[in-house]
Structure formats: C-alpha cells, structure tokens
mmCIF file of C-alpha atoms and ligand atoms in Angstrom:
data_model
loop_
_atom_site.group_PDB
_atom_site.id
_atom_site.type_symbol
_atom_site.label_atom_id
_atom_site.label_comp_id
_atom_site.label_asym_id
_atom_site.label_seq_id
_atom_site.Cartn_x
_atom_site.Cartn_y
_atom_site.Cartn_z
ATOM 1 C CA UNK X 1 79.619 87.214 102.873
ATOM 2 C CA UNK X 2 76.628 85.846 101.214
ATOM 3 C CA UNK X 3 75.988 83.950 98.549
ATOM 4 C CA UNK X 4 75.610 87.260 96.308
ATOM 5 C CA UNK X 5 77.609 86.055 92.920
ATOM 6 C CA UNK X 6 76.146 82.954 92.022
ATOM 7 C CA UNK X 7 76.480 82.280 88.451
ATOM 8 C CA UNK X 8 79.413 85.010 87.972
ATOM 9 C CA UNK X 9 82.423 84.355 86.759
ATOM 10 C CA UNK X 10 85.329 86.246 87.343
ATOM 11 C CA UNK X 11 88.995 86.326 86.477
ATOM 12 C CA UNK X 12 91.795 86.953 89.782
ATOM 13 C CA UNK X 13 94.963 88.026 88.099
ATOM 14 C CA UNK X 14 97.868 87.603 90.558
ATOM 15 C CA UNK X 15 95.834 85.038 92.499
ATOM 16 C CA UNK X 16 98.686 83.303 93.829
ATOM 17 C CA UNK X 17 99.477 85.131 97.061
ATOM 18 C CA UNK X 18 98.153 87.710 99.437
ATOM 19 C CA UNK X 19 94.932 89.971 98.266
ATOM 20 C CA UNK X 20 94.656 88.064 94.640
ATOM 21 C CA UNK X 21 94.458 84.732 96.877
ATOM 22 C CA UNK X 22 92.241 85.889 99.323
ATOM 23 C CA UNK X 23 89.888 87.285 96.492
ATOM 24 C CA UNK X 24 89.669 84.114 95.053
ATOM 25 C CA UNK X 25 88.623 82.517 97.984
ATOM 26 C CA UNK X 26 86.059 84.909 98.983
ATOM 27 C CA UNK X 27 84.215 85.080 95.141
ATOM 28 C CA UNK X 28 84.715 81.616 94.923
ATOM 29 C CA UNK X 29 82.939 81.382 98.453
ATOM 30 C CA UNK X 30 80.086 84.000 97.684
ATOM 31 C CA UNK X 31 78.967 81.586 94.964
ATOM 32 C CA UNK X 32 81.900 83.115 91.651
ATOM 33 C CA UNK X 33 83.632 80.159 89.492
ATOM 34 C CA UNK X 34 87.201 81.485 89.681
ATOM 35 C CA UNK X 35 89.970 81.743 87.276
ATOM 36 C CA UNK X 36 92.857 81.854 89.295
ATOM 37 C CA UNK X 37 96.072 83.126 87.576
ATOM 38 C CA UNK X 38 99.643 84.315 87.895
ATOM 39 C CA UNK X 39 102.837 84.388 86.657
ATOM 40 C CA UNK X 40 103.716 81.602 89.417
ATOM 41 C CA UNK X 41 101.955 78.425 88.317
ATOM 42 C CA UNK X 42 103.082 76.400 91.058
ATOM 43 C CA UNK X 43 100.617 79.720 93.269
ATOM 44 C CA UNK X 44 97.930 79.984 91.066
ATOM 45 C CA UNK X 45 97.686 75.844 90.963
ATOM 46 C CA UNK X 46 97.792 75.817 94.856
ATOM 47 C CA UNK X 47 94.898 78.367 94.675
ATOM 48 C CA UNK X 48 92.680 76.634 92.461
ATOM 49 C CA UNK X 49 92.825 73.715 95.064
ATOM 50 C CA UNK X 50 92.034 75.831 98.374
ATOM 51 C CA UNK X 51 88.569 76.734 95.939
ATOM 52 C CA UNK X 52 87.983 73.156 94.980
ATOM 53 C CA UNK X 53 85.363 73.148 92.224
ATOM 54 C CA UNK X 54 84.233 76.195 91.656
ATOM 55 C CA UNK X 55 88.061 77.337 90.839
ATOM 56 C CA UNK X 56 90.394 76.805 87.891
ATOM 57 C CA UNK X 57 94.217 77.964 87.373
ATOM 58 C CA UNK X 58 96.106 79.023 84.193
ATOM 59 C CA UNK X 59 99.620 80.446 84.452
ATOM 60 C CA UNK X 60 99.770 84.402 83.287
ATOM 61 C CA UNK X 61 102.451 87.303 82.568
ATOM 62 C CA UNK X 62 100.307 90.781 82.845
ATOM 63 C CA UNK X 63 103.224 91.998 80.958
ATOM 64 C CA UNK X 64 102.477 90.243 77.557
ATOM 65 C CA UNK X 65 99.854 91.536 75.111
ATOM 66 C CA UNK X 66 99.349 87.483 73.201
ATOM 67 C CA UNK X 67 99.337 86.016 76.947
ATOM 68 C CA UNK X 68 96.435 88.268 78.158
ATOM 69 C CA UNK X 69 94.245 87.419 74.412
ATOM 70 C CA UNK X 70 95.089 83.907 75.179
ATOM 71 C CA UNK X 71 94.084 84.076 79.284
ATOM 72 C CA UNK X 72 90.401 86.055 78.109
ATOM 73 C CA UNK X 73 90.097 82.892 75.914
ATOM 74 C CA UNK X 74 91.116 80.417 78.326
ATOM 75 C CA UNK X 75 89.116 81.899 80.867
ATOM 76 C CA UNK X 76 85.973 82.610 78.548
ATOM 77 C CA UNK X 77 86.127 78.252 77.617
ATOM 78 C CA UNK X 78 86.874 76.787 81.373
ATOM 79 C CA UNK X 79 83.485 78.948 82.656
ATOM 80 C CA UNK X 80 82.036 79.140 80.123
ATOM 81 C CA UNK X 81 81.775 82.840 79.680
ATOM 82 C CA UNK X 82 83.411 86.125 81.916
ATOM 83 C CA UNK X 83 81.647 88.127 84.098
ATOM 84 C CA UNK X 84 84.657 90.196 86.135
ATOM 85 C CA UNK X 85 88.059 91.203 86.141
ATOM 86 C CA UNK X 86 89.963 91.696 89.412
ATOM 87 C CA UNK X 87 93.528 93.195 88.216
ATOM 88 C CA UNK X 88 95.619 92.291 90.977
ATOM 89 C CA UNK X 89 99.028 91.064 90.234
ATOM 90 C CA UNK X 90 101.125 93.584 91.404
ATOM 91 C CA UNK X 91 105.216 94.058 92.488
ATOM 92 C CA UNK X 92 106.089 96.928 94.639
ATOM 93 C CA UNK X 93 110.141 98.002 94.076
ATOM 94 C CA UNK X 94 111.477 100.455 96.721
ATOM 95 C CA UNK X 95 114.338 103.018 96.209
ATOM 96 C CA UNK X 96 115.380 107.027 96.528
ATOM 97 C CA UNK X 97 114.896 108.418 93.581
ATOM 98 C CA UNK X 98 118.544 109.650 92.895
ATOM 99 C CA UNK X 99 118.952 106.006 92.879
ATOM 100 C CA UNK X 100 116.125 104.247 91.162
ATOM 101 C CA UNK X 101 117.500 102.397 88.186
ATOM 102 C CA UNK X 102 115.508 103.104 84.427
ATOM 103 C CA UNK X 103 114.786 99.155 84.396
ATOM 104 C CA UNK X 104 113.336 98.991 87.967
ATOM 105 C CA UNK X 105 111.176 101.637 86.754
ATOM 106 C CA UNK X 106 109.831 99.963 83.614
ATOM 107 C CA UNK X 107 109.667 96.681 85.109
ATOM 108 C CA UNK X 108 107.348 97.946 87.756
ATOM 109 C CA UNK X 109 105.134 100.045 85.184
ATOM 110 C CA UNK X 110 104.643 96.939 82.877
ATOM 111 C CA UNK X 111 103.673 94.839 85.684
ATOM 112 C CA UNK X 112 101.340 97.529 87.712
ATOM 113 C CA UNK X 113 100.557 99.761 84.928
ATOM 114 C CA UNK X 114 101.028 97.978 81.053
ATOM 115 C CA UNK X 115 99.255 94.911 82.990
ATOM 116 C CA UNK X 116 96.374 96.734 84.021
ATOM 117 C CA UNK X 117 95.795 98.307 80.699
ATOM 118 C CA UNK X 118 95.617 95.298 78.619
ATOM 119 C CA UNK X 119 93.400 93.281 81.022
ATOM 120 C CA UNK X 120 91.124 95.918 80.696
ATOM 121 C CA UNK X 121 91.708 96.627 77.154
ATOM 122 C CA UNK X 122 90.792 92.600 76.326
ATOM 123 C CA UNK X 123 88.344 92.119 79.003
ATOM 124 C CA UNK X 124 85.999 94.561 77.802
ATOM 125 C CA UNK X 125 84.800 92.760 74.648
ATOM 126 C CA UNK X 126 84.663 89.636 76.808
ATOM 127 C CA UNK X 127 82.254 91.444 79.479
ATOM 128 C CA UNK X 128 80.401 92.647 76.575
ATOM 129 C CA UNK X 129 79.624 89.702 74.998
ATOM 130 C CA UNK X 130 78.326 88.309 79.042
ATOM 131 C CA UNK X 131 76.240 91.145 79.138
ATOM 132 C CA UNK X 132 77.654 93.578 81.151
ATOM 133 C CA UNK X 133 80.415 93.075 84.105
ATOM 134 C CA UNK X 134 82.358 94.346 86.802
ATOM 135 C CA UNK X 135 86.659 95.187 86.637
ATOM 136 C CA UNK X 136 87.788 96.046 90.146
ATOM 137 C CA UNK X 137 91.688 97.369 89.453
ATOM 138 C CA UNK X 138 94.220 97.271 92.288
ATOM 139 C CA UNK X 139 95.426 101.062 93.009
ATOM 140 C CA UNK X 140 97.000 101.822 96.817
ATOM 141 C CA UNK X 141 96.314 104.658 99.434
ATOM 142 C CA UNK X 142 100.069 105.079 97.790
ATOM 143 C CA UNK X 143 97.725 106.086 94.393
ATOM 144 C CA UNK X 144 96.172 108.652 96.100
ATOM 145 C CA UNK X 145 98.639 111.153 98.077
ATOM 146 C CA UNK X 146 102.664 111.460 98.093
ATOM 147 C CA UNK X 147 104.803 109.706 100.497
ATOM 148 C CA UNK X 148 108.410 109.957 101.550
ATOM 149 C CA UNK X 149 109.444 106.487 102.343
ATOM 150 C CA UNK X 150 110.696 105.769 99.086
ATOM 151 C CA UNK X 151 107.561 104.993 97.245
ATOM 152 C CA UNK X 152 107.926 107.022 94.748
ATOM 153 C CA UNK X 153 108.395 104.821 91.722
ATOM 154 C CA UNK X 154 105.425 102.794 92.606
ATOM 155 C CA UNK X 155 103.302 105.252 93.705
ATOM 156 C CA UNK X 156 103.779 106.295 90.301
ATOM 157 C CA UNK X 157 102.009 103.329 88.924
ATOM 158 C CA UNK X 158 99.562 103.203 91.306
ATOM 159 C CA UNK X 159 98.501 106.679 90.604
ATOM 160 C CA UNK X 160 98.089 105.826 87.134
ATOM 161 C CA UNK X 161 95.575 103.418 87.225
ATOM 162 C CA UNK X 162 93.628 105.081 89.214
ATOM 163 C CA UNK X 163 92.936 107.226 86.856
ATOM 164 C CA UNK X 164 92.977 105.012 83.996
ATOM 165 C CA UNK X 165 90.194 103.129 85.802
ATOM 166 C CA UNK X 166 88.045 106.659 86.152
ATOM 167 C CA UNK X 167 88.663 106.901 81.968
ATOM 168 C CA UNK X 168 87.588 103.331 81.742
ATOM 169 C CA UNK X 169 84.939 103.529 83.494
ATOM 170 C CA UNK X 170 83.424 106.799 81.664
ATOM 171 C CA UNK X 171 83.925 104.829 78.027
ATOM 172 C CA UNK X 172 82.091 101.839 79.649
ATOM 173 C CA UNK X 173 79.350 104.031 80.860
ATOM 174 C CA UNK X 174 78.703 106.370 77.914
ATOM 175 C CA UNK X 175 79.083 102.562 75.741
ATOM 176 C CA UNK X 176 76.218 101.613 77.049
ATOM 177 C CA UNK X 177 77.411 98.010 78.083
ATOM 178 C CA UNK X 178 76.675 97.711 81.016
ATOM 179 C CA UNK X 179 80.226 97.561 82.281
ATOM 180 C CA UNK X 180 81.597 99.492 85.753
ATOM 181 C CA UNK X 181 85.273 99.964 86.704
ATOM 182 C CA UNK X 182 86.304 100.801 90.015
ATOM 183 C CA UNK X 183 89.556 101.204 91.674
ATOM 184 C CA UNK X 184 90.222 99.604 95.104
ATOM 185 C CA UNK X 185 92.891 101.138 97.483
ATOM 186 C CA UNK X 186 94.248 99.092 100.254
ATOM 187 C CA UNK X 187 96.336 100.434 103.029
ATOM 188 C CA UNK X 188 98.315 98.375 104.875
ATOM 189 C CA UNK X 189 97.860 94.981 104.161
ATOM 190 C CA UNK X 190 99.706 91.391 105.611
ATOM 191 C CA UNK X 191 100.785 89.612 102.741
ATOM 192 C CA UNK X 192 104.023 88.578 100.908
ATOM 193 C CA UNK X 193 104.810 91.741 99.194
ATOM 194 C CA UNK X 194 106.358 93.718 102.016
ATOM 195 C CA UNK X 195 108.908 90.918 102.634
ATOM 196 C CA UNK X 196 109.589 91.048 98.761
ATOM 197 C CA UNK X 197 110.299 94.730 99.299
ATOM 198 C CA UNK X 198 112.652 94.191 101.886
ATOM 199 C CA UNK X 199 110.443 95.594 104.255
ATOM 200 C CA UNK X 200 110.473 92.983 107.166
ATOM 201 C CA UNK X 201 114.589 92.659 107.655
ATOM 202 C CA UNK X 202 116.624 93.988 110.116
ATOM 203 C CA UNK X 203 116.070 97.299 110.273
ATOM 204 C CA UNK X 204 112.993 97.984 108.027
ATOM 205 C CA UNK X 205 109.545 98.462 109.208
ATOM 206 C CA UNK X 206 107.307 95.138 109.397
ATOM 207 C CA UNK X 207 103.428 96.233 108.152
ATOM 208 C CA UNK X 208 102.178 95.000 111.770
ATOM 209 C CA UNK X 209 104.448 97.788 113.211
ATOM 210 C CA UNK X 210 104.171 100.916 110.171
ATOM 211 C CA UNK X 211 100.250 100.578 110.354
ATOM 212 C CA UNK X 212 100.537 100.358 114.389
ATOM 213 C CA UNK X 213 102.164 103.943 113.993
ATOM 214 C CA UNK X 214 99.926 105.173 110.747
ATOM 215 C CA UNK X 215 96.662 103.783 111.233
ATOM 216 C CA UNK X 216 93.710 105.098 113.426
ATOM 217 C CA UNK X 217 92.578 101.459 113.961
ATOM 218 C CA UNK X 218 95.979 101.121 115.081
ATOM 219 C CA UNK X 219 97.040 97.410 112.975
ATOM 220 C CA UNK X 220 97.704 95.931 110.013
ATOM 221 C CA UNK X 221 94.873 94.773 107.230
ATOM 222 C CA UNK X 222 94.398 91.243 106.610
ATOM 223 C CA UNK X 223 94.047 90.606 102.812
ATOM 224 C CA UNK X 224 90.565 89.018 103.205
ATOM 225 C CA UNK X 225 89.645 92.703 104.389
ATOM 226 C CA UNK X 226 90.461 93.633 100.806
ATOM 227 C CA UNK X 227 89.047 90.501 99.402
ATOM 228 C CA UNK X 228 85.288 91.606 100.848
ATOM 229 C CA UNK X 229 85.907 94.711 99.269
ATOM 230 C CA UNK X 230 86.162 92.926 96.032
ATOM 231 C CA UNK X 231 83.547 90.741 96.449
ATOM 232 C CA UNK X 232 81.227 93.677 96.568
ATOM 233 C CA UNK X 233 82.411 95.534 93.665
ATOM 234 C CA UNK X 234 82.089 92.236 91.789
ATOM 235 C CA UNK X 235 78.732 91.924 93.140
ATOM 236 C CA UNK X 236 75.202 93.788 91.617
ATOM 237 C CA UNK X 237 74.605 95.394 95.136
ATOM 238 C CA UNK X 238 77.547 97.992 93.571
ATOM 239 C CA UNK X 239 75.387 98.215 90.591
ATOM 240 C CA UNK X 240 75.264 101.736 90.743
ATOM 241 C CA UNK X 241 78.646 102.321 91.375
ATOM 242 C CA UNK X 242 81.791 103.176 88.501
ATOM 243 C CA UNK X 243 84.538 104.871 88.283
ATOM 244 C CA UNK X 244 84.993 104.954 92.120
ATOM 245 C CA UNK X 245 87.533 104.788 94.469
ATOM 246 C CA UNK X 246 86.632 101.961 97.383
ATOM 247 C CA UNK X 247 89.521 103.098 99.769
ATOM 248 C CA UNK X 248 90.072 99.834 102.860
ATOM 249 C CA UNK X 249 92.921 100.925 105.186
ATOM 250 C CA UNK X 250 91.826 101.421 108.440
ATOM 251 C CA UNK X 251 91.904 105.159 108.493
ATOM 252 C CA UNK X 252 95.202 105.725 106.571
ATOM 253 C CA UNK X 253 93.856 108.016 104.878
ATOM 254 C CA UNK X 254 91.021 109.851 106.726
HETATM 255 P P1 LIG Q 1 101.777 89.647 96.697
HETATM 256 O O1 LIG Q 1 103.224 89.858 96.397
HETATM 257 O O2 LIG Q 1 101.425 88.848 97.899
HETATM 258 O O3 LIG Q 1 101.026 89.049 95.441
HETATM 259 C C1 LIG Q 1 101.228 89.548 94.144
HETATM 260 C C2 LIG Q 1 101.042 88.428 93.135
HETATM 261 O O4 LIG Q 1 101.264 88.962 91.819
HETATM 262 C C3 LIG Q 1 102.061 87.281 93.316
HETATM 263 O O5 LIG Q 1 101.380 86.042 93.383
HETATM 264 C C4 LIG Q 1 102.942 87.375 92.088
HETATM 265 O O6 LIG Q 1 103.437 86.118 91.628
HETATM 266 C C5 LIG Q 1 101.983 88.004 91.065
HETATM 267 N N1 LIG Q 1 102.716 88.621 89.957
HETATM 268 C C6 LIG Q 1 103.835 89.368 90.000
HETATM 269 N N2 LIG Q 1 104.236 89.693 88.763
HETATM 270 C C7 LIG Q 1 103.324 89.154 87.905
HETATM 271 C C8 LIG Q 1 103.180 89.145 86.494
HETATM 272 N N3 LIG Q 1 104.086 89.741 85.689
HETATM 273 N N4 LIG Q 1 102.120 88.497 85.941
HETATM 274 C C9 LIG Q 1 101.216 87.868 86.738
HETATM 275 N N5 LIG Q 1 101.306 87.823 88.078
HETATM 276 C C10 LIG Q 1 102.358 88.467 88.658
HETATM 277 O O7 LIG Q 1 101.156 91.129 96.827
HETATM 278 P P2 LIG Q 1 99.786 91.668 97.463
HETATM 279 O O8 LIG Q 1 100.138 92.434 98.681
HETATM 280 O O9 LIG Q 1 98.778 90.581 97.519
HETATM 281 O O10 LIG Q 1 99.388 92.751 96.365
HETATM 282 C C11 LIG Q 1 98.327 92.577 95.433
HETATM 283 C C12 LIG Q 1 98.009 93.945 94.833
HETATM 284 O O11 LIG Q 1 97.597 94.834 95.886
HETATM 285 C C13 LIG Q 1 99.199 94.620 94.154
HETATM 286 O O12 LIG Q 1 98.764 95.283 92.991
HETATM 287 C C14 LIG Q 1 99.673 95.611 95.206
HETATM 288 O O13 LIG Q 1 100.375 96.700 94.644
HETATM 289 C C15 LIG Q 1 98.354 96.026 95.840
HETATM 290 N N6 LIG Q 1 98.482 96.585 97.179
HETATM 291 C C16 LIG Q 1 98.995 95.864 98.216
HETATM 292 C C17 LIG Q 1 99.120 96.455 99.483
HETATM 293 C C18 LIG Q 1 99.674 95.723 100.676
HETATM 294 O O14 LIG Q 1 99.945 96.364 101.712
HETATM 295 N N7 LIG Q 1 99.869 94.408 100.617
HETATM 296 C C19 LIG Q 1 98.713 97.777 99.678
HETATM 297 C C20 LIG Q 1 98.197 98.484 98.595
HETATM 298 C C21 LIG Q 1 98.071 97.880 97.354
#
C-alpha cells in the first residue's frame, strides 16, 4: 500500500501474532509509528523488531482497566501523541453449549468484549486531544450470522462489538471530534488462533481446508489481507466512513 499514514500513530493491541502482527507491519510500512502490544511480551517485542524504527512494544492485558490507562499513556509518550486504535487481541474458545463452562465464557468476554470496551472507552480522550482519529475493532463474519460448529460462545462476543462499535461510532460522530469507529470482519484467516482452538489436530478442520469448502474464492485468508483492510480504515481515504462494517472473507458471507 502506499505511503498513506505518514505522521499517524496508531496503537495494535494483540500485535504479537497473526492479524495484530500483520497490521503492524503494514501501518508501520504505509508510513504509521506503531505501538505494538500484547499480553505476550516476548510477541509484541519480536514485533517491534520486524518494524524497526518506526515500531515500539509494551506488554498489555485487554482485561485490566489500570493496564489499558497506563498503555494510552505509554503509547501517547513513546509517539508522541495517538492517532488510532486497532483492537485486536482476541482468543477464540470452542465448545457445545450444554457443555461450555461459566469461566470459559467470561474469560472469552473479558478478553473479546471487556477488552474492546475499555480501549475504546480510554482511547477516545487520547484521539481527542490528536485531533480526531480512527478505532478499527476486530468483530468476525462469526459477529454477523449464527453458526453450528460450536461457535457459539464466541460468536457471542463478536456480535457484541459489533454493535458496540456502531454505538461508538454514533457518540463520536454527534461529539463532534472528529473520531470514526468501524468494525472489521475477517473470515477465514491463517494464523495461530485456529491451532489454539484445537482446530488443526487429528480430526478437526485445518482453515486451508474449512474455507476450501465455505469460501467462493475457494482458500484460506492470509492475515496481511486483513491487515490492508486496516490500513485503510486507519487511513483519511475512509474519512467518510463510521460505524461500518468492512467485511474481508473471500465471499463467506455473500
Ligand atoms: P492470534 O491468536 O494469532 O493472535 C491473538 C493475539 O492476541 C495473540 O498474540 C495473543 O497473545 C493476544 N492476546 C490474547 N489474550 C490477550 C490479552 N488478554 N491481552 C492482550 N493480548 C492478548 O489470533 P488472530 O487470528 O490474529 O486474531 C486476531 C483477532 O481477529 C481476534 O480478535 C480474532 O477473534 C479475530 N478474528 C480472527 C479470525 C481468523 O480466522 N484468524 C477470523 C475472524 C476474526
């Protein structure tokens, strides 16, 4: 992509593995300094290095209300200011529902959903005080329609925030601030989290082979598919653009 966020500067939450790495790269590359963080510092340092100078790295838990005040600061001092939120970091848990234990259920919604909510909650006065700014939230094609597969916990969470981000977006607007939230929704994609599911072992379903069978393009996404997604939303050529929906899964959902 070109060079269309020079002089942004944008916080990757998450940024240590599959989409949240790839986004990195790809702001960092379109001209974004990068804060690069996640609850694996080990990941998000690794990250930081792929970007060279225009990237920095601070471990993060989503989870924790003081951790997310301190990461807006952190963030806000290494660049000097924050331009963009891309709220990534993510955990997908699998299960029946019969099944599905209470604390595999709130674990997953403070993570997907709780995380979301207070990056967006403390971003805002950050973006405000830059001027105006973009937040790009993480959804699914699993946020916008059922699924049997045993989804349904997650889906959960993923349907949340896509409409949180539509409410966000509408206070941002009628605020005046000059701030846009839009939700991305990824179908498919090759990265880490499907193994992390359980996904890939004997038996299960690697993402190559489910989006072979579910997708009209007939393969799997590759997270810097996602990543130019984000770069866009990030970017003032979306200008016009809130409370959206920018769906990437290769006909999923069509
Ligand atoms: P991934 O597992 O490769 O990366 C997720 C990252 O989030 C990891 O680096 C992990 O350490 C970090 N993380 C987990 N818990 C955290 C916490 N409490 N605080 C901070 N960081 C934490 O997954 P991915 O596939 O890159 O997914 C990224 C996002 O995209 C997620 O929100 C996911 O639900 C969404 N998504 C992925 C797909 C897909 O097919 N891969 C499809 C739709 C949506």
């Amino acid at each position: 992509m070109s060079e269309s966020l020079s002089g942004k500067r944008i916080l990757v939450t998450g940024a240590g593995s599959g989409i949240g790495r790839a986004t990195a790269k790809a702001l960092a590359e379109a001209g974004a300094r990068v804060m690069a963080s996640d609850i694996d510092a080990v990941a998000a340092a690794e990250t930081a290095d792929m970007i060279g100078g225009k990237g920095a790295w601070m471990q993060q838990d989503v989870t924790s209300e003081d951790t997310w005040i301190g990461a807006i600061a952190e963030t806000e001092k290494t660049l000097e200011g924050m331009d963009g939120l891309v709220a990534n970091a993510g955990i997908a848990i699998t299960g029946r529902i019969e099944t599905f234990s209470l604390e595999d259920w709130r674990r997953q919604q403070a993570i997907n959903v709780d995380g979301v909510f207070l990056g967006v909650k403390h971003s805002i006065p950050a973006l405000r005080r830059a001027g105006g700014g973009s937040i790009a939230i993480l959804s699914s094609i699993a946020g916008l329609r059922g699924n049997s597969v045993g989804l349904a916990a997650y889906s959960a969470t993923k349907g949340a925030v896509r409409l949180f981000s539509k409410c966000a977006a509408l206070e941002c607007a009628r605020g005046g601030d000059n701030i846009r939230v839009n939700s991305v929704h990824p179908g498919i994609i090759d990265t880490p989290i499907w193994e992390k599911m359980g996904m890939t072992g004997t038996g299960n379903t690697p993402p190559s082979e489910r989006a072979a069978a579910l997708a009209p393009m007939g393969r799997s996404g590759d997270a810097s598919e996602i990543a130019d997604g984000i770069v866009f939303l990030m970017s003032d050529a979306s200008r016009y653009m809130t409370g959206a929906e920018l769906v990437i899964d290769g006909g999923v959902t069509a």
